mmCIF file of C-alpha atoms in Angstrom:
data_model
loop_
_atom_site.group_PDB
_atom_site.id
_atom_site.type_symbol
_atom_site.label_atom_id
_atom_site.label_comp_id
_atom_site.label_asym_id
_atom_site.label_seq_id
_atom_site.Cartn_x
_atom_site.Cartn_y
_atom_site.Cartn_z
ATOM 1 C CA UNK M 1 29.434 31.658 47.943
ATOM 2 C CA UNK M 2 25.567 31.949 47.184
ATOM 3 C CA UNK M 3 26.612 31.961 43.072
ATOM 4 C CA UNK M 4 29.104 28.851 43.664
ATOM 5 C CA UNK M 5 26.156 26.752 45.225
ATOM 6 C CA UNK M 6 23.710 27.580 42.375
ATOM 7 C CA UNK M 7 26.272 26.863 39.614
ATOM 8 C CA UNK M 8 27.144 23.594 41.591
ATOM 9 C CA UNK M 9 23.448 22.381 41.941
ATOM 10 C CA UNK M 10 21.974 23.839 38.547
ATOM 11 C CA UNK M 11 20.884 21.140 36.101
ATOM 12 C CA UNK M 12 23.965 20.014 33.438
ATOM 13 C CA UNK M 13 23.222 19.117 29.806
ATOM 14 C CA UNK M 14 22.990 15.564 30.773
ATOM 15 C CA UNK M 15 20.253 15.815 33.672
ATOM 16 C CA UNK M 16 17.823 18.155 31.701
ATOM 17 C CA UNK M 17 15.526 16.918 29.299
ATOM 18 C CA UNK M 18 14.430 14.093 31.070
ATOM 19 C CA UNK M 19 11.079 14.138 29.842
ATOM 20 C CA UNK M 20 11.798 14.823 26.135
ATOM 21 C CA UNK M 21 14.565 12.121 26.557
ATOM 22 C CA UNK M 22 11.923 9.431 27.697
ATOM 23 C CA UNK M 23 9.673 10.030 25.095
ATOM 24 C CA UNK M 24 12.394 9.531 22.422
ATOM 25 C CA UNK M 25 12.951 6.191 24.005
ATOM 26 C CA UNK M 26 9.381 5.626 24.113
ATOM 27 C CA UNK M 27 9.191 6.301 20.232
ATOM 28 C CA UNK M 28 11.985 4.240 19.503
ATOM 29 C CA UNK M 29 10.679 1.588 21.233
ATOM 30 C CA UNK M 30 7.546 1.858 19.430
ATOM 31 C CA UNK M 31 8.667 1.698 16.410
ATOM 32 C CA UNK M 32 11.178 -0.893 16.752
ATOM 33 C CA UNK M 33 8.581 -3.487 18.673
ATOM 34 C CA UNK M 34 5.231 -2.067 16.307
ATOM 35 C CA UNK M 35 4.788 -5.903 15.684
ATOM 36 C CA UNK M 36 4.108 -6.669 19.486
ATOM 37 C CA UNK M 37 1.183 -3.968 19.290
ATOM 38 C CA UNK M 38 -2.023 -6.372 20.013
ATOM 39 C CA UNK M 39 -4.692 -6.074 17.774
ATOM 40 C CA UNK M 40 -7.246 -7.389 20.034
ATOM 41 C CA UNK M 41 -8.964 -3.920 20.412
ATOM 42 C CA UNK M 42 -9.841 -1.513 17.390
ATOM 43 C CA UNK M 43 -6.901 -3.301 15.653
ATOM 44 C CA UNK M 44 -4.641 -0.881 16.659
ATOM 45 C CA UNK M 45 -1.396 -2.815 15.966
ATOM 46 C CA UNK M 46 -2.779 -2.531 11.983
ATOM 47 C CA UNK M 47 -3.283 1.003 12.398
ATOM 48 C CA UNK M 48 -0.020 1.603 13.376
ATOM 49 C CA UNK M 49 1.588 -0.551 10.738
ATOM 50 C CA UNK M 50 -0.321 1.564 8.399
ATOM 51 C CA UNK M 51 1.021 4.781 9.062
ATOM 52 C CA UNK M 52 4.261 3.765 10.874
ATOM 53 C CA UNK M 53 6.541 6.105 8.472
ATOM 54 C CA UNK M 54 4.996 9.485 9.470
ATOM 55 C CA UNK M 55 5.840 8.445 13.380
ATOM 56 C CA UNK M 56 9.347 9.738 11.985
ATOM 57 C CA UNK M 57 8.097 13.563 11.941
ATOM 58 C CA UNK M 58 8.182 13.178 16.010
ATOM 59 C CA UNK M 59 12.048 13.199 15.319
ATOM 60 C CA UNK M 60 12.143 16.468 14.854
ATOM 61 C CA UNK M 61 9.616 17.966 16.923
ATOM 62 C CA UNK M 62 11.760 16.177 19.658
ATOM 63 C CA UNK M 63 15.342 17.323 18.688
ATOM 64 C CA UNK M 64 13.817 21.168 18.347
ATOM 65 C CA UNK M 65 12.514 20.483 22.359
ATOM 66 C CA UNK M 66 15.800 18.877 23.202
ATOM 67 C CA UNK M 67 17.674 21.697 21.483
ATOM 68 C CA UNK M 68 15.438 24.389 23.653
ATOM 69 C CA UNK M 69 16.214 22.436 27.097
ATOM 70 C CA UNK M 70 19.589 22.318 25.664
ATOM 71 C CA UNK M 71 19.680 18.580 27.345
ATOM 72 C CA UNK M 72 22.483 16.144 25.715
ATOM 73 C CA UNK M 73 20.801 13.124 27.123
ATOM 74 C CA UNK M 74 17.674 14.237 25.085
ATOM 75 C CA UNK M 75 19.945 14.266 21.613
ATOM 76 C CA UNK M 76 21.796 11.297 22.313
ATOM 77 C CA UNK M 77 18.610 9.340 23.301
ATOM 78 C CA UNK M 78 16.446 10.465 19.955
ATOM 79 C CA UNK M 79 19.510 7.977 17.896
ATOM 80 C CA UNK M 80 16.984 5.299 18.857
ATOM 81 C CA UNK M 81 14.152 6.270 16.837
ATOM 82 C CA UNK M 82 16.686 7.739 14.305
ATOM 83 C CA UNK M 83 17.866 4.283 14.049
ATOM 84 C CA UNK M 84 14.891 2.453 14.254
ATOM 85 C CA UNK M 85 12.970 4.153 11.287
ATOM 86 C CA UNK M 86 16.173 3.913 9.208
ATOM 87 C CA UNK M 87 16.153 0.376 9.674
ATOM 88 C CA UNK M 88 12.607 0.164 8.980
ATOM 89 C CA UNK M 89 11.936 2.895 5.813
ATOM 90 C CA UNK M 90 15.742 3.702 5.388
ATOM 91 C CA UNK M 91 16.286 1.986 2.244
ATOM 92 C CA UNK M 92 13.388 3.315 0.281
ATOM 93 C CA UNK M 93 14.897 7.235 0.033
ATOM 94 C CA UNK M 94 17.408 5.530 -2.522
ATOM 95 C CA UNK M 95 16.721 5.258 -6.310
ATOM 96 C CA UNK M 96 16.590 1.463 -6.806
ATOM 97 C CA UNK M 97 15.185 1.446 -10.314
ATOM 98 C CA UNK M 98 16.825 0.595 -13.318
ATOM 99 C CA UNK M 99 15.966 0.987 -17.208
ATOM 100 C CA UNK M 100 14.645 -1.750 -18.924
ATOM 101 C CA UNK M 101 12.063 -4.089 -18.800
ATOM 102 C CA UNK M 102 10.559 -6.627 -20.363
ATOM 103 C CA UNK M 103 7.196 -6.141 -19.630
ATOM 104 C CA UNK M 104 5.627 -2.637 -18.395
ATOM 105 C CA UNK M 105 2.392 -3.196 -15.678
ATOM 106 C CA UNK M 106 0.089 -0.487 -13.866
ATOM 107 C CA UNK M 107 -3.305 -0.623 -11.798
ATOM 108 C CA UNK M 108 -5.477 2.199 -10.929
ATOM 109 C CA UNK M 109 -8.856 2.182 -8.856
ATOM 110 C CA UNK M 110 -10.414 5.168 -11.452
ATOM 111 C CA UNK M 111 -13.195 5.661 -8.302
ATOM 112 C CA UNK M 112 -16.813 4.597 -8.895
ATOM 113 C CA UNK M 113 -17.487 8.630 -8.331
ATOM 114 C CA UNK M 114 -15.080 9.751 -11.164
ATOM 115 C CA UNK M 115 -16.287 12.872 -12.917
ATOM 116 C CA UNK M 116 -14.421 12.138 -16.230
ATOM 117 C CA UNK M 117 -13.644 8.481 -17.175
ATOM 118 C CA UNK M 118 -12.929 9.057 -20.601
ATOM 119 C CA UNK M 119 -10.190 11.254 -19.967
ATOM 120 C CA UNK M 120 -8.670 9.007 -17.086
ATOM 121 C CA UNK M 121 -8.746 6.151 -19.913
ATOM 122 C CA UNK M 122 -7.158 8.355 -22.170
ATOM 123 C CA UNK M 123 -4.844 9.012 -20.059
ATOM 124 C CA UNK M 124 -3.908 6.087 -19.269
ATOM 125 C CA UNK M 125 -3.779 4.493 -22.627
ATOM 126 C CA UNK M 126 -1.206 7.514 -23.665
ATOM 127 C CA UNK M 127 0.864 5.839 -20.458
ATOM 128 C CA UNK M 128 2.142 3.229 -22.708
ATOM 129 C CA UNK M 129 1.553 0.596 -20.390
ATOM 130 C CA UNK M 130 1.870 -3.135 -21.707
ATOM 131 C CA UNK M 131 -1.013 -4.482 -18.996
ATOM 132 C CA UNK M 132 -3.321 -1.963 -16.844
ATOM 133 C CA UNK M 133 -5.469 -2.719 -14.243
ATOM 134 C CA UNK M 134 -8.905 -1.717 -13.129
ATOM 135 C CA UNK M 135 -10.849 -1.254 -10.248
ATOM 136 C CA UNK M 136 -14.083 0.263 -9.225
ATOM 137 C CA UNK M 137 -15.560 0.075 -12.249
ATOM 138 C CA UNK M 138 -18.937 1.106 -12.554
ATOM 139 C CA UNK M 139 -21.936 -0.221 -14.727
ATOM 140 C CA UNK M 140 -22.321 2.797 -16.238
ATOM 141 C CA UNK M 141 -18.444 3.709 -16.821
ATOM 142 C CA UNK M 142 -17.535 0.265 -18.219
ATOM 143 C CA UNK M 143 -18.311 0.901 -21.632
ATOM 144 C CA UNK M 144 -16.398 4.549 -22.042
ATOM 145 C CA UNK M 145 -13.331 2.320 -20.319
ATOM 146 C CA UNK M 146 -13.805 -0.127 -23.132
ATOM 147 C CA UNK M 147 -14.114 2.241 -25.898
ATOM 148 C CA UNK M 148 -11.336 4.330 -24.805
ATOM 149 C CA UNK M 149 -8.554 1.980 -24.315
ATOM 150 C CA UNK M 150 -9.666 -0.371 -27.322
ATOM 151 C CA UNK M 151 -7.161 1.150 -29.792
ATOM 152 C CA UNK M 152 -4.555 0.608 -27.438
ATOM 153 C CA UNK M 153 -5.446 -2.676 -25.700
ATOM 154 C CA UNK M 154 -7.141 -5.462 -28.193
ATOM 155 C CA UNK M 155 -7.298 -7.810 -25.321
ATOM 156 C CA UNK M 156 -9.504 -7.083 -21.975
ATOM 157 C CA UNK M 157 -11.426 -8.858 -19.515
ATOM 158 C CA UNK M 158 -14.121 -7.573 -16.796
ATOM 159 C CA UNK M 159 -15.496 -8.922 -14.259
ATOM 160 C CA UNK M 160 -17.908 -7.101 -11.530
ATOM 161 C CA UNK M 161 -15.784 -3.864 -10.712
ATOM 162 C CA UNK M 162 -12.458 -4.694 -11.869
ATOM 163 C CA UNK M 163 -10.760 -5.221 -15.398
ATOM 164 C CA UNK M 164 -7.513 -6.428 -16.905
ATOM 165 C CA UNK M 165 -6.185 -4.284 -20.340
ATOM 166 C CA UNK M 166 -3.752 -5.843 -22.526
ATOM 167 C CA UNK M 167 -1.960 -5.535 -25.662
ATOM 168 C CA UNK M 168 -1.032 -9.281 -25.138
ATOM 169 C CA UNK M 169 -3.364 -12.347 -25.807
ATOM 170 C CA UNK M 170 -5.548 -13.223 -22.365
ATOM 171 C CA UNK M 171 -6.977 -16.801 -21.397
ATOM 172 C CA UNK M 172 -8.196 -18.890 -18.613
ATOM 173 C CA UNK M 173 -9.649 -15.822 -16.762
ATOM 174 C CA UNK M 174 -12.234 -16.569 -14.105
ATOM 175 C CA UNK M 175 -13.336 -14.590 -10.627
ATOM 176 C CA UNK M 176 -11.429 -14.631 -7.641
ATOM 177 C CA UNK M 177 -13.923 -15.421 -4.358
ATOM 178 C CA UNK M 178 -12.589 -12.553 -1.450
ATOM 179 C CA UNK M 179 -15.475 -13.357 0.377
ATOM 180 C CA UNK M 180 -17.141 -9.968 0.287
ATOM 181 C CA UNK M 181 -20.200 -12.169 0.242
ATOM 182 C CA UNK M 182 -19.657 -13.923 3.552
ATOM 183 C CA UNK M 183 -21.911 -16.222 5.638
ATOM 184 C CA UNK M 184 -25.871 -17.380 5.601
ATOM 185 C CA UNK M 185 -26.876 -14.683 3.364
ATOM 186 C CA UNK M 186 -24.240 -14.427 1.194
ATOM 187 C CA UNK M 187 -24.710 -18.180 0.242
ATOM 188 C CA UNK M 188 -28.582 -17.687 -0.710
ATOM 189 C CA UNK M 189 -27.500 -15.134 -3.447
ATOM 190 C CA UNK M 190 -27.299 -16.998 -7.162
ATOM 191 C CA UNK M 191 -24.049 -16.867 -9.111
ATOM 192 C CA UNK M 192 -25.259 -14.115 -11.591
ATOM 193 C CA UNK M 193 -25.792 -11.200 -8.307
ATOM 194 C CA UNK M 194 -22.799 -12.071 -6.840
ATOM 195 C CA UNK M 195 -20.937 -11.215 -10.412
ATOM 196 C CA UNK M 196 -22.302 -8.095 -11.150
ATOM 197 C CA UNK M 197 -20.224 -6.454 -7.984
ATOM 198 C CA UNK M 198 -17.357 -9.381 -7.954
ATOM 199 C CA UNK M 199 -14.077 -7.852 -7.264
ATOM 200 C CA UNK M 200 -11.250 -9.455 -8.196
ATOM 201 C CA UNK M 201 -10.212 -11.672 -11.468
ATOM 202 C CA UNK M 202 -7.417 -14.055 -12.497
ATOM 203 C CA UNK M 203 -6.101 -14.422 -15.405
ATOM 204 C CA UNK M 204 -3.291 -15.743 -17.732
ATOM 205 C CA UNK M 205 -1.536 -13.389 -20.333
ATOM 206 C CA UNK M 206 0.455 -15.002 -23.141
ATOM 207 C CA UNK M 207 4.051 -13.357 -23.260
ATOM 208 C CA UNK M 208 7.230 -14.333 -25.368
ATOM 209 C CA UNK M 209 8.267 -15.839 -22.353
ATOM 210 C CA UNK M 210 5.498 -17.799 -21.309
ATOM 211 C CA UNK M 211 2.265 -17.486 -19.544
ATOM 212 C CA UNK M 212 2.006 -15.105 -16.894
ATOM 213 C CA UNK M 213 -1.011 -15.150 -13.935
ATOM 214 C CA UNK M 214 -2.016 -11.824 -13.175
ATOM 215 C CA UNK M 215 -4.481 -11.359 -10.207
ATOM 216 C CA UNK M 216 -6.649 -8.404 -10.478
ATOM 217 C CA UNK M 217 -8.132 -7.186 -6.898
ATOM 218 C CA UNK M 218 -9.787 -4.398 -4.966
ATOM 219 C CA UNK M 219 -10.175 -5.744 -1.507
ATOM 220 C CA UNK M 220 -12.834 -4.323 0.894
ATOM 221 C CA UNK M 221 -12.325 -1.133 2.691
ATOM 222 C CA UNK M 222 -10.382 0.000 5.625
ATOM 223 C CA UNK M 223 -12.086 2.504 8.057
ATOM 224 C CA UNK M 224 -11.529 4.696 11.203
ATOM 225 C CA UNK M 225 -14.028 5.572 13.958
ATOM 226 C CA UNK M 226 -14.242 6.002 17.313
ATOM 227 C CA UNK M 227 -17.242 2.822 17.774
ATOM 228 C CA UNK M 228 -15.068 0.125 16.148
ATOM 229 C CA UNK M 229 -11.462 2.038 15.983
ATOM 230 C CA UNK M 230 -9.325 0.560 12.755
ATOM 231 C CA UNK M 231 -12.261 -1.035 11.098
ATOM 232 C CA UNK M 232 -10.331 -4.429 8.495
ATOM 233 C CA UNK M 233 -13.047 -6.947 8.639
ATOM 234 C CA UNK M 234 -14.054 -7.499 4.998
ATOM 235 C CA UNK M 235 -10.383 -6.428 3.887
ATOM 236 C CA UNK M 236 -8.497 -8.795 6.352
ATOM 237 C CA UNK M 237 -10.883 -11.586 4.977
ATOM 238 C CA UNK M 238 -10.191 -11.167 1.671
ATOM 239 C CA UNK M 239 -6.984 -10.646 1.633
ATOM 240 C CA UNK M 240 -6.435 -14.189 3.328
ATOM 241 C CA UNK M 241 -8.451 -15.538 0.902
ATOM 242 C CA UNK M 242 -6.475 -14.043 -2.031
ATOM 243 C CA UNK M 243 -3.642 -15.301 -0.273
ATOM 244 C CA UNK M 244 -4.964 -18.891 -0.379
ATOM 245 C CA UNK M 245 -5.806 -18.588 -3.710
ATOM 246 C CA UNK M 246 -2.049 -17.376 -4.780
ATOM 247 C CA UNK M 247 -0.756 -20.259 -2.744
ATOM 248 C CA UNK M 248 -2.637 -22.724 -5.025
ATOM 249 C CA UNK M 249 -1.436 -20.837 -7.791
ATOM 250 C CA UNK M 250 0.574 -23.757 -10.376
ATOM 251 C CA UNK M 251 2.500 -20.825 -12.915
ATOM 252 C CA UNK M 252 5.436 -19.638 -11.423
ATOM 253 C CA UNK M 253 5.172 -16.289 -12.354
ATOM 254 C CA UNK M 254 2.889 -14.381 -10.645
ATOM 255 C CA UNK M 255 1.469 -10.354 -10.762
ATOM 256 C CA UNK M 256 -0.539 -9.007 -8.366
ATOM 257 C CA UNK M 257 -2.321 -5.621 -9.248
ATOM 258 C CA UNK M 258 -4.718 -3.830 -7.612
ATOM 259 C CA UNK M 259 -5.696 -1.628 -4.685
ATOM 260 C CA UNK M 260 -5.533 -3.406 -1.091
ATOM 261 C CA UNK M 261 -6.933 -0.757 1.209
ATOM 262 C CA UNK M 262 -3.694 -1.251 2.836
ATOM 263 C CA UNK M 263 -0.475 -0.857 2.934
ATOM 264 C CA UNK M 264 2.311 -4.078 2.659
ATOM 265 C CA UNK M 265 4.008 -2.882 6.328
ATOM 266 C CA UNK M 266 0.555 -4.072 7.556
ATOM 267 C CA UNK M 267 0.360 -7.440 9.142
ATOM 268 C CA UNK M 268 -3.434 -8.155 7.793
ATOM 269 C CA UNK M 269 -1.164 -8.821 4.565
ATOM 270 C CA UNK M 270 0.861 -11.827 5.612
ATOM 271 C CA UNK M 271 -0.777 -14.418 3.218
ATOM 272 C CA UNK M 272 0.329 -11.888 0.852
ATOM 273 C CA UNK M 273 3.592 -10.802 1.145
ATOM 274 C CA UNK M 274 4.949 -13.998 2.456
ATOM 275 C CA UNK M 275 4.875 -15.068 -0.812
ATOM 276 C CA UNK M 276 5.183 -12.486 -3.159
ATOM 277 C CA UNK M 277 7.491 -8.932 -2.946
ATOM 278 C CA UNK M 278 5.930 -4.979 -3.061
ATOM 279 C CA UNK M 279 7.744 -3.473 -6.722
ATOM 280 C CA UNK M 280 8.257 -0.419 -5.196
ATOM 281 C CA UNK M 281 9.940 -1.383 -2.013
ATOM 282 C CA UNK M 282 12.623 -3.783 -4.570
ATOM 283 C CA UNK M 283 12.290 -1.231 -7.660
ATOM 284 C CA UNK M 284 10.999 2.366 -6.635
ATOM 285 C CA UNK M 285 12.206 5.699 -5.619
ATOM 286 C CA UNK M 286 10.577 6.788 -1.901
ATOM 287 C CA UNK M 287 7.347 5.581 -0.427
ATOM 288 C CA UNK M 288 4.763 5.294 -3.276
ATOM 289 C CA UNK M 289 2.540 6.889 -1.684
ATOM 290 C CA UNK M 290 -0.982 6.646 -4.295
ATOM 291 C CA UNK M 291 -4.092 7.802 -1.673
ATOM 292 C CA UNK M 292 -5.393 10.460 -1.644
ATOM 293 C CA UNK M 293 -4.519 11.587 -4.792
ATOM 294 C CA UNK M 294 -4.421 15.390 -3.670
ATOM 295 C CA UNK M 295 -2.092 15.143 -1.098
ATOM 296 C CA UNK M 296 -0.808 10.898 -1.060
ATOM 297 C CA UNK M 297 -0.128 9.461 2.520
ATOM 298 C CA UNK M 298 -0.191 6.319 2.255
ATOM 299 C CA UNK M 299 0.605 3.709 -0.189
ATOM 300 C CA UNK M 300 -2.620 0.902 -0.444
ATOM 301 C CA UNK M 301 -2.442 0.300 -4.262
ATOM 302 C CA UNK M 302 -0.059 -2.324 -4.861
ATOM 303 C CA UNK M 303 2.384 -4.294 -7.440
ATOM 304 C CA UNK M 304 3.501 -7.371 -6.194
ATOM 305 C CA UNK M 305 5.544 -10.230 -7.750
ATOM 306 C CA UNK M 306 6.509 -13.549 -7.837
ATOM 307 C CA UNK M 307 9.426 -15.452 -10.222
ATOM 308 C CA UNK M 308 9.558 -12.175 -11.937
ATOM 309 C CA UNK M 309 12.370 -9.292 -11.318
ATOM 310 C CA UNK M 310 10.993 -5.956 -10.426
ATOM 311 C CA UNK M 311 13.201 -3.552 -12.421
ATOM 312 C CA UNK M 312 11.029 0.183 -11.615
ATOM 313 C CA UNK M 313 8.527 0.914 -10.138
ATOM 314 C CA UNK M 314 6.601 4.522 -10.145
ATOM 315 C CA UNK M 315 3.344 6.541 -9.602
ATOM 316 C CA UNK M 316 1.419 7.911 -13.067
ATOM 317 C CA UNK M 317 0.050 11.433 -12.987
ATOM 318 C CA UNK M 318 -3.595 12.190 -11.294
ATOM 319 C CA UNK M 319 -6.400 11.468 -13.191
ATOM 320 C CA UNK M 320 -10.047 11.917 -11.835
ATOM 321 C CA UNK M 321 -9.957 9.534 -9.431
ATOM 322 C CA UNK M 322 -8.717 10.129 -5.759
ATOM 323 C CA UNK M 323 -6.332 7.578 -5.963
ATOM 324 C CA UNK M 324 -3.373 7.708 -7.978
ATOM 325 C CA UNK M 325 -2.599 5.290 -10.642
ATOM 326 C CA UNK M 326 0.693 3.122 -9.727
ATOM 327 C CA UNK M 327 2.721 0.938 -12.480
ATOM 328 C CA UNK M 328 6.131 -1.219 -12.378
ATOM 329 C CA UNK M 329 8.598 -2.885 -15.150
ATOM 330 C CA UNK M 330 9.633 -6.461 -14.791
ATOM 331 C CA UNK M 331 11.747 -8.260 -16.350
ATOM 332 C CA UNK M 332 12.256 -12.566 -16.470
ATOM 333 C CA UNK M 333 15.438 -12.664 -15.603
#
């Protein structure tokens, strides 16, 4: 009689697992509704945007404590998050790249503390790359860039930190104001200061097709501490400003290059990618991820597009820097 009661009375597969059920639901939830995460305090609705794929590894970890409590309302409620990040990251495990091209573009920040810039240039030149971006170029490096990659590229343009390489004709380039210099005292510095650490460029390139604006940026940095929590402010700013800049754009065909300190999930980059689509989330195999170089986690160098088809997108090998260089094909039709 005692064993009947127990049996009757013992937890079923469906009534264990509570816990571990709830926080799959919780997860789910979170992922699904990231975009109602305020930002008011330490912007943390950015910082989850940022690394929102790698909430998936909880998935796991969950189903192997769900499997120990051997609870069925624990599996059945992890299908949310399942769901949710398939919805969200699902389609960029396929191979959506296709041969071809008609024109082949890369950026890479080569990092200001880079032990070897002539070999990243060589490197880089050997990439066969039609146009290649620069950023974080130093005073000191510029001239081993331009050496290097002269055989390869006739055409280049600097301007503060970042450069533009090209085997086709440039024209019309001129900075791009991100507001890194912001306020009072940024307005009392003269022209000629503000160049020598200006970082981003437009400019036009002549192709077969037609001119082609390519943007050239490295936007401020992106930090994490405990004081200020997900620390955007100079980043956020400039990209809206970029984004204003784009929008007054009058060619059609548009190329963004350059490294963001974010990634295109994040909603600091609205201005951005309200108007212009990632080559690697239309064209690319996986998540792109180009920072750090050693072991990549994120994906904040970018290739994005407008009135151009992105036909592949990819990630070069390492070079000295600790990002990883990141190029694209497009084509015009």
């Amino acid at each position: 009689m005692r064993r009947a009661v127990r049996i009757a009375f013992r937890p079923g597969p469906w009534r264990r697992g509570k816990v571990i059920a709830a926080l799959a639901l919780l997860l789910g939830l979170f992922m699904l509704l990231h975009a109602k995460i305020p930002n008011g305090i330490g912007n943390l609705g950015s910082l989850a945007e940022t690394v929102l794929p790698w909430f998936g590894l909880f998935v796991p970890v969950l189903l192997a404590g769900a499997l120990w409590r051997r609870s069925a309302s624990a599996v059945v409620a992890l299908l949310l998050p399942v769901l949710a990040w398939l919805n969200l990251f699902g389609g960029l495990l396929t191979d959506k790249s296709h041969p071809g091209g008609d024109l082949t573009v890369a950026s890479h920040n080569v990092s200001a503390d880079n032990p070897d810039p002539v070999g990243t240039a060589r490197d880089l030149a050997a990439s066969g790359t039609d146009v290649l971006a620069l950023e974080e170029i130093t005073a000191q490096a510029k001239p081993l860039y331009e050496k290097e990659l002269a055989t390869a590229y006739p055409h280049h343009t600097v301007r503060g930190t970042v450069g533009l390489w090209s085997r086709l004709p440039l024209s019309d380039t001129e900075p791009v104001d991100i507001e890194m210099d912001y306020g009072p005292l940024g307005d009392t510095k003269p022209a000629d200061v503000k160049m020598a650490y200006n970082r981003a460029l437009r400019t036009t390139v002549a192709t077969d097709e037609g001119p082609l604006a390519v943007y050239v940026a490295h936007l401020g940095s992106a930090r994490v501490n405990l004081r200020a929590g997900f620390w955007t402010d100079t980043r956020d700013r400039g990209a809206r400003a970029l984004g204003k800049a784009i929008a007054a754009e009058q060619n059609k065909r548009v190329v963004l290059l350059g490294d963001l300190n974010g990634t295109t999930d994040d909603r600091a980059f609205a201005d951005l990618t309200s108007q212009l689509r990632s080559a690697q989330n239309a064209a690319g195999s996986g998540f792109g991820f180009s920072w750090p170089a050693q072991f990549p986690v994120v994906r904040i160098d970018q290739i994005l597009v407008r009135g151009v088809k992105p036909v592949s997108s990819w990630s070069l090998p390492a070079t000295g820097s600790d990002h990883l260089p990141v190029g694209a094909g497009i084509s015009w039709g």
